[in-house]
Amino acid sequence: MNGMNNIYSNKRYFRYCFCCGVFLLELLSGCSQESGLQAEIAIAENVPIAVCAALSTAEIDTRASVTEEMKTGSLGIFRLAENDYTALYNVKYEKTSDTAPWSSTTTIYVGAEFASLCAYAPYNSVEFAKNSTVATLEAQEYKADKDMRYATTGGATIWKLTPQADFTLIHSYARLTLAITRMPTYPSTKPYLCAVTKVVVEPGTGGSKIATQRTKDIATNAETTVTEADNYIFTVTTALKTSGIVSGATDNSGVDMLLPPQTLVGGVKLTLTVDGADYAVTVPADRLSMLTAGSHYTVKIDVKGFGLQVEDVTIDKAWTSTSVGSGDYNTGF
């Protein structure tokens, strides 16, 4: 009888041990799976960046910065060769509508290290040196698709857990516009149309130079003058060169240019070719000399008889289409 009891007790003991073993195996298996999952999370694949871009509209003086989200448009984004990342140059990102995300056919990824990104807009508004973040700024006619803005950074903590890149884009150029008014004293008989075909821009002090090309490194903000000349010749392409200006009217769009930022020694000398004749006027240095990136300078010129007169210079530091406001000014004569 005692033997039977021993056998029965042993069976219960073995059954208990077996159950405990199964439990331990399941526990170990679960721990192993959890450890594997944590390891998988730790070595997760790189993730695509998420892009947000805004245009700065108050970047010159000490006013509070104002930004406006880019709801459509194109960017060129660069990833710098830092923190074990390979460099990527001028990758095009587009936003086609207010609700659409920024997207690219060549997605930029970030991983376990912080990535350094910079950007510019619009895409292809400037030319970059090969495999470089250095762009060339050229004196030229103002066009929206050539008005390059840039951001030296998309943020300091862009990596796989926070892949959001926020670019606040500022102007690279200064903008100079002439508002030309035909006064009643200008001849009204043919062939006088007050047609302006050319404008020559040069420093007020003879022998000084104007920079017609400068480079801008959008990653470091560094600038270098590449090409200097005695003057910059702007050729009018609008109806101002053919139809001219009627008496009492003002043309403020025919002479509109982008200029690399710089200081012109002795002010700004402007020579206008009006109905085939050249007329010159100099805006003194205390009225206009420094051409600052992000500022829009409007010089108001009256064509009187056979000569020119500068009425004032309006400087819009927010580069908007509105009239002079806080922080902006005009310099009357």
GROMACS .gro file of C-alpha atoms in nm:
model
  333
    1MET     CA    1   0.000   0.000   0.000
    2ASN     CA    2   0.284   0.233   0.092
    3GLY     CA    3   0.440   0.158  -0.246
    4MET     CA    4   0.125   0.261  -0.425
    5ASN     CA    5   0.114   0.584  -0.226
    6ASN     CA    6   0.474   0.658  -0.316
    7ILE     CA    7   0.403   0.602  -0.682
    8TYR     CA    8   0.102   0.831  -0.665
    9SER     CA    9   0.300   1.099  -0.481
   10ASN     CA   10   0.581   1.078  -0.736
   11LYS     CA   11   0.334   1.122  -1.020
   12ARG     CA   12   0.193   1.434  -0.859
   13TYR     CA   13   0.545   1.565  -0.803
   14PHE     CA   14   0.645   1.499  -1.164
   15ARG     CA   15   0.323   1.664  -1.286
   16TYR     CA   16   0.397   1.968  -1.072
   17CYS     CA   17   0.752   1.990  -1.201
   18PHE     CA   18   0.630   1.955  -1.558
   19CYS     CA   19   0.379   2.239  -1.518
   20CYS     CA   20   0.640   2.459  -1.354
   21GLY     CA   21   0.877   2.386  -1.640
   22VAL     CA   22   0.617   2.477  -1.901
   23PHE     CA   23   0.542   2.800  -1.715
   24LEU     CA   24   0.910   2.890  -1.696
   25LEU     CA   25   0.955   2.821  -2.067
   26GLU     CA   26   0.659   3.045  -2.154
   27LEU     CA   27   0.791   3.313  -1.922
   28LEU     CA   28   1.136   3.298  -2.074
   29SER     CA   29   0.987   3.299  -2.422
   30GLY     CA   30   0.781   3.608  -2.338
   31CYS     CA   31   1.083   3.785  -2.196
   32SER     CA   32   1.283   3.695  -2.503
   33GLN     CA   33   1.011   3.834  -2.733
   34GLU     CA   34   0.986   4.154  -2.527
   35SER     CA   35   1.364   4.199  -2.534
   36GLY     CA   36   1.360   4.144  -2.908
   37LEU     CA   37   1.085   4.400  -2.954
   38GLN     CA   38   1.277   4.657  -2.750
   39ALA     CA   39   1.589   4.588  -2.952
   40GLU     CA   40   1.390   4.623  -3.273
   41ILE     CA   41   1.258   4.959  -3.157
   42ALA     CA   42   1.607   5.068  -3.059
   43ILE     CA   43   1.748   4.994  -3.404
   44ALA     CA   44   1.446   5.111  -3.605
   45GLU     CA   45   1.498   5.208  -3.966
   46ASN     CA   46   1.553   5.573  -4.063
   47VAL     CA   47   1.237   5.778  -4.102
   48PRO     CA   48   1.143   6.044  -4.363
   49ILE     CA   49   1.154   6.407  -4.262
   50ALA     CA   50   0.832   6.604  -4.223
   51VAL     CA   51   0.856   6.954  -4.369
   52CYS     CA   52   0.704   7.286  -4.267
   53ALA     CA   53   0.807   7.611  -4.439
   54ALA     CA   54   0.721   7.972  -4.362
   55LEU     CA   55   0.818   8.306  -4.518
   56SER     CA   56   0.953   8.573  -4.287
   57THR     CA   57   0.796   8.914  -4.349
   58ALA     CA   58   0.987   9.114  -4.086
   59GLU     CA   59   1.352   9.019  -4.088
   60ILE     CA   60   1.540   9.347  -4.100
   61ASP     CA   61   1.510   9.535  -3.773
   62THR     CA   62   1.408   9.461  -3.415
   63ARG     CA   63   1.034   9.427  -3.472
   64ALA     CA   64   0.879   9.099  -3.367
   65SER     CA   65   0.927   8.842  -3.638
   66VAL     CA   66   0.621   8.780  -3.851
   67THR     CA   67   0.590   8.466  -4.061
   68GLU     CA   68   0.347   8.342  -4.319
   69GLU     CA   69   0.314   7.971  -4.390
   70MET     CA   70   0.396   7.855  -4.741
   71LYS     CA   71   0.071   7.692  -4.848
   72THR     CA   72   0.199   7.600  -5.193
   73GLY     CA   73   0.532   7.612  -5.369
   74SER     CA   74   0.865   7.437  -5.398
   75LEU     CA   75   1.177   7.402  -5.185
   76GLY     CA   76   1.529   7.281  -5.243
   77ILE     CA   77   1.652   7.102  -4.928
   78PHE     CA   78   2.010   7.012  -4.840
   79ARG     CA   79   2.130   6.759  -4.580
   80LEU     CA   80   2.481   6.838  -4.463
   81ALA     CA   81   2.756   6.577  -4.425
   82GLU     CA   82   2.755   6.583  -4.046
   83ASN     CA   83   2.700   6.324  -3.769
   84ASP     CA   84   2.762   6.028  -4.004
   85TYR     CA   85   2.507   6.148  -4.261
   86THR     CA   86   2.600   6.160  -4.627
   87ALA     CA   87   2.541   6.493  -4.797
   88LEU     CA   88   2.231   6.547  -5.010
   89TYR     CA   89   2.210   6.848  -5.241
   90ASN     CA   90   1.914   7.045  -5.372
   91VAL     CA   91   1.644   6.784  -5.318
   92LYS     CA   92   1.315   6.916  -5.453
   93TYR     CA   93   1.012   6.917  -5.221
   94GLU     CA   94   0.673   7.042  -5.338
   95LYS     CA   95   0.345   7.144  -5.177
   96THR     CA   96   0.064   7.150  -5.431
   97SER     CA   97  -0.224   7.275  -5.213
   98ASP     CA   98  -0.309   7.417  -4.874
   99THR     CA   99  -0.399   7.073  -4.739
  100ALA     CA  100  -0.132   6.867  -4.916
  101PRO     CA  101   0.188   6.775  -4.732
  102TRP     CA  102   0.534   6.859  -4.859
  103SER     CA  103   0.654   6.565  -5.067
  104SER     CA  104   0.944   6.459  -5.285
  105THR     CA  105   1.031   6.185  -5.530
  106THR     CA  106   1.367   6.166  -5.348
  107THR     CA  107   1.278   6.141  -4.981
  108ILE     CA  108   1.528   6.263  -4.722
  109TYR     CA  109   1.561   6.029  -4.422
  110VAL     CA  110   1.699   6.085  -4.073
  111GLY     CA  111   1.815   5.829  -3.820
  112ALA     CA  112   1.960   5.806  -3.469
  113GLU     CA  113   2.176   6.120  -3.498
  114PHE     CA  114   2.075   6.484  -3.530
  115ALA     CA  115   2.071   6.596  -3.894
  116SER     CA  116   2.164   6.944  -4.020
  117LEU     CA  117   1.930   7.067  -4.294
  118CYS     CA  118   1.905   7.396  -4.485
  119ALA     CA  119   1.670   7.504  -4.762
  120TYR     CA  120   1.577   7.769  -5.016
  121ALA     CA  121   1.275   7.866  -5.226
  122PRO     CA  122   1.158   7.873  -5.496
  123TYR     CA  123   1.332   7.564  -5.630
  124ASN     CA  124   1.580   7.654  -5.909
  125SER     CA  125   1.553   8.027  -5.837
  126VAL     CA  126   1.934   8.034  -5.817
  127GLU     CA  127   2.225   7.824  -5.933
  128PHE     CA  128   2.442   7.638  -5.683
  129ALA     CA  129   2.803   7.536  -5.719
  130LYS     CA  130   2.835   7.161  -5.775
  131ASN     CA  131   2.785   6.957  -5.456
  132SER     CA  132   2.765   7.275  -5.254
  133THR     CA  133   2.532   7.498  -5.054
  134VAL     CA  134   2.681   7.809  -5.218
  135ALA     CA  135   2.442   7.996  -5.450
  136THR     CA  136   2.510   8.283  -5.690
  137LEU     CA  137   2.306   8.602  -5.652
  138GLU     CA  138   2.288   8.812  -5.970
  139ALA     CA  139   2.163   9.162  -6.040
  140GLN     CA  140   1.854   9.108  -6.256
  141GLU     CA  141   1.495   9.204  -6.328
  142TYR     CA  142   1.259   9.125  -6.043
  143LYS     CA  143   1.056   8.811  -6.098
  144ALA     CA  144   0.881   8.616  -5.824
  145ASP     CA  145   1.041   8.289  -5.933
  146LYS     CA  146   1.388   8.446  -5.900
  147ASP     CA  147   1.331   8.606  -5.560
  148MET     CA  148   1.533   8.351  -5.362
  149ARG     CA  149   1.470   8.306  -4.990
  150TYR     CA  150   1.661   8.068  -4.769
  151ALA     CA  151   1.684   7.913  -4.423
  152THR     CA  152   2.019   7.811  -4.273
  153THR     CA  153   1.853   7.549  -4.054
  154GLY     CA  154   1.539   7.341  -4.015
  155GLY     CA  155   1.595   7.298  -3.642
  156ALA     CA  156   1.857   7.163  -3.403
  157THR     CA  157   1.694   6.831  -3.309
  158ILE     CA  158   1.590   6.665  -3.634
  159TRP     CA  159   1.625   6.288  -3.598
  160LYS     CA  160   1.413   5.974  -3.620
  161LEU     CA  161   1.200   6.047  -3.312
  162THR     CA  162   1.143   6.414  -3.401
  163PRO     CA  163   1.179   6.430  -3.780
  164GLN     CA  164   0.997   6.765  -3.822
  165ALA     CA  165   1.203   7.021  -4.018
  166ASP     CA  166   1.079   7.379  -3.975
  167PHE     CA  167   1.225   7.627  -4.222
  168THR     CA  168   1.176   8.003  -4.182
  169LEU     CA  169   1.289   8.156  -4.511
  170ILE     CA  170   1.436   8.506  -4.540
  171HIS     CA  171   1.522   8.717  -4.845
  172SER     CA  172   1.866   8.697  -5.002
  173TYR     CA  173   1.825   9.001  -5.231
  174ALA     CA  174   1.755   9.370  -5.197
  175ARG     CA  175   1.485   9.501  -5.429
  176LEU     CA  176   1.495   9.837  -5.608
  177THR     CA  177   1.191   9.979  -5.790
  178LEU     CA  178   1.155  10.311  -5.973
  179ALA     CA  179   0.819  10.487  -5.963
  180ILE     CA  180   0.841  10.719  -6.263
  181THR     CA  181   0.590  11.002  -6.304
  182ARG     CA  182   0.547  11.203  -6.624
  183MET     CA  183   0.487  11.561  -6.516
  184PRO     CA  184   0.278  11.806  -6.724
  185THR     CA  185   0.594  12.001  -6.805
  186TYR     CA  186   0.732  11.713  -7.009
  187PRO     CA  187   0.668  11.770  -7.382
  188SER     CA  188   0.334  11.630  -7.497
  189THR     CA  189   0.394  11.644  -7.872
  190LYS     CA  190   0.521  11.356  -8.081
  191PRO     CA  191   0.765  11.184  -8.069
  192TYR     CA  192   0.772  11.236  -7.691
  193LEU     CA  193   0.607  10.938  -7.520
  194CYS     CA  194   0.811  10.941  -7.201
  195ALA     CA  195   0.922  10.591  -7.298
  196VAL     CA  196   1.201  10.454  -7.077
  197THR     CA  197   1.415  10.188  -7.243
  198LYS     CA  198   1.713  10.159  -7.009
  199VAL     CA  199   1.827  10.243  -6.657
  200VAL     CA  200   2.192  10.248  -6.548
  201VAL     CA  201   2.258  10.198  -6.176
  202GLU     CA  202   2.597  10.293  -6.031
  203PRO     CA  203   2.755  10.430  -5.714
  204GLY     CA  204   2.726  10.805  -5.663
  205THR     CA  205   3.101  10.838  -5.625
  206GLY     CA  206   3.287  10.805  -5.954
  207GLY     CA  207   3.541  10.524  -5.971
  208SER     CA  208   3.350  10.308  -5.721
  209LYS     CA  209   3.206   9.971  -5.813
  210ILE     CA  210   2.872   9.794  -5.788
  211ALA     CA  211   2.856   9.421  -5.713
  212THR     CA  212   2.658   9.253  -5.990
  213GLN     CA  213   2.726   8.903  -5.855
  214ARG     CA  214   2.771   8.773  -5.502
  215THR     CA  215   2.767   8.427  -5.353
  216LYS     CA  216   2.553   8.321  -5.058
  217ASP     CA  217   2.616   8.006  -4.855
  218ILE     CA  218   2.270   7.909  -4.735
  219ALA     CA  219   2.417   7.678  -4.469
  220THR     CA  220   2.644   7.935  -4.304
  221ASN     CA  221   2.505   8.270  -4.426
  222ALA     CA  222   2.850   8.365  -4.559
  223GLU     CA  223   2.868   8.605  -4.856
  224THR     CA  224   3.144   8.682  -5.105
  225THR     CA  225   3.156   8.933  -5.389
  226VAL     CA  226   3.230   8.759  -5.718
  227THR     CA  227   3.185   9.023  -5.987
  228GLU     CA  228   3.210   9.402  -5.964
  229ALA     CA  229   3.146   9.652  -6.242
  230ASP     CA  230   3.128  10.027  -6.298
  231ASN     CA  231   2.752   9.998  -6.332
  232TYR     CA  232   2.456   9.768  -6.375
  233ILE     CA  233   2.246   9.818  -6.688
  234PHE     CA  234   1.879   9.734  -6.654
  235THR     CA  235   1.691   9.686  -6.982
  236VAL     CA  236   1.320   9.760  -6.968
  237THR     CA  237   1.103   9.477  -7.100
  238THR     CA  238   0.751   9.609  -7.035
  239ALA     CA  239   0.524   9.850  -7.226
  240LEU     CA  240   0.712  10.134  -7.055
  241LYS     CA  241   0.973  10.108  -7.333
  242THR     CA  242   0.720  10.131  -7.617
  243SER     CA  243   0.403  10.303  -7.499
  244GLY     CA  244   0.567  10.524  -7.240
  245ILE     CA  245   0.375  10.711  -6.970
  246VAL     CA  246   0.080  10.944  -7.023
  247SER     CA  247   0.093  11.290  -6.869
  248GLY     CA  248   0.028  11.286  -6.496
  249ALA     CA  249   0.053  10.907  -6.467
  250THR     CA  250   0.308  10.694  -6.281
  251ASP     CA  251   0.472  10.370  -6.388
  252ASN     CA  252   0.593  10.167  -6.089
  253SER     CA  253   0.647   9.825  -6.242
  254GLY     CA  254   0.860   9.872  -6.552
  255VAL     CA  255   1.184   9.924  -6.361
  256ASP     CA  256   1.196   9.664  -6.086
  257MET     CA  257   1.517   9.482  -6.002
  258LEU     CA  258   1.680   9.238  -5.761
  259LEU     CA  259   2.028   9.340  -5.644
  260PRO     CA  260   2.284   9.157  -5.431
  261PRO     CA  261   2.304   9.327  -5.088
  262GLN     CA  262   2.582   9.586  -5.069
  263THR     CA  263   2.669   9.947  -4.993
  264LEU     CA  264   2.708  10.191  -5.283
  265VAL     CA  265   2.967  10.459  -5.215
  266GLY     CA  266   2.830  10.812  -5.241
  267GLY     CA  267   2.466  10.711  -5.286
  268VAL     CA  268   2.298  10.579  -5.597
  269LYS     CA  269   2.330  10.739  -5.941
  270LEU     CA  270   2.046  10.657  -6.181
  271THR     CA  271   2.065  10.732  -6.553
  272LEU     CA  272   1.738  10.685  -6.742
  273THR     CA  273   1.712  10.670  -7.120
  274VAL     CA  274   1.387  10.856  -7.189
  275ASP     CA  275   1.272  10.888  -7.552
  276GLY     CA  276   1.628  10.818  -7.661
  277ALA     CA  277   1.796  11.078  -7.440
  278ASP     CA  278   1.991  11.008  -7.119
  279TYR     CA  279   1.900  11.191  -6.798
  280ALA     CA  280   2.084  11.133  -6.471
  281VAL     CA  281   2.001  11.196  -6.109
  282THR     CA  282   2.183  11.096  -5.791
  283VAL     CA  283   2.013  10.986  -5.471
  284PRO     CA  284   2.253  11.110  -5.201
  285ALA     CA  285   2.411  10.864  -4.957
  286ASP     CA  286   2.211  10.999  -4.661
  287ARG     CA  287   1.893  10.903  -4.850
  288LEU     CA  288   2.004  10.575  -5.005
  289SER     CA  289   2.335  10.396  -4.996
  290MET     CA  290   2.303  10.060  -4.824
  291LEU     CA  291   2.106   9.795  -5.010
  292THR     CA  292   2.004   9.547  -4.741
  293ALA     CA  293   1.873   9.197  -4.808
  294GLY     CA  294   1.500   9.191  -4.740
  295SER     CA  295   1.442   9.564  -4.795
  296HIS     CA  296   1.238   9.697  -5.088
  297TYR     CA  297   1.351  10.045  -5.199
  298THR     CA  298   1.118  10.254  -5.414
  299VAL     CA  299   1.270  10.569  -5.565
  300LYS     CA  300   1.006  10.816  -5.686
  301ILE     CA  301   1.125  11.011  -5.988
  302ASP     CA  302   0.950  11.295  -6.172
  303VAL     CA  303   1.028  11.348  -6.539
  304LYS     CA  304   1.007  11.728  -6.575
  305GLY     CA  305   1.075  11.897  -6.904
  306PHE     CA  306   1.411  11.761  -7.009
  307GLY     CA  307   1.533  11.646  -6.670
  308LEU     CA  308   1.468  11.430  -6.365
  309GLN     CA  309   1.390  11.505  -6.004
  310VAL     CA  310   1.386  11.260  -5.713
  311GLU     CA  311   1.082  11.320  -5.492
  312ASP     CA  312   1.151  11.065  -5.219
  313VAL     CA  313   1.275  10.717  -5.139
  314THR     CA  314   1.037  10.471  -4.976
  315ILE     CA  315   1.193  10.181  -4.789
  316ASP     CA  316   0.972   9.885  -4.705
  317LYS     CA  317   1.155   9.655  -4.466
  318ALA     CA  318   0.883   9.391  -4.467
  319TRP     CA  319   0.894   9.360  -4.849
  320THR     CA  320   0.516   9.379  -4.879
  321SER     CA  321   0.288   9.545  -5.132
  322THR     CA  322   0.142   9.775  -4.868
  323SER     CA  323   0.236  10.134  -4.798
  324VAL     CA  324   0.510  10.239  -4.558
  325GLY     CA  325   0.442  10.110  -4.208
  326SER     CA  326   0.601  10.063  -3.870
  327GLY     CA  327   0.977  10.035  -3.893
  328ASP     CA  328   0.975  10.149  -4.258
  329TYR     CA  329   1.026  10.504  -4.375
  330ASN     CA  330   1.052  10.745  -4.663
  331THR     CA  331   1.313  11.010  -4.719
  332GLY     CA  332   1.156  11.320  -4.868
  333PHE     CA  333   1.356  11.573  -5.067
   0.00000   0.00000   0.00000
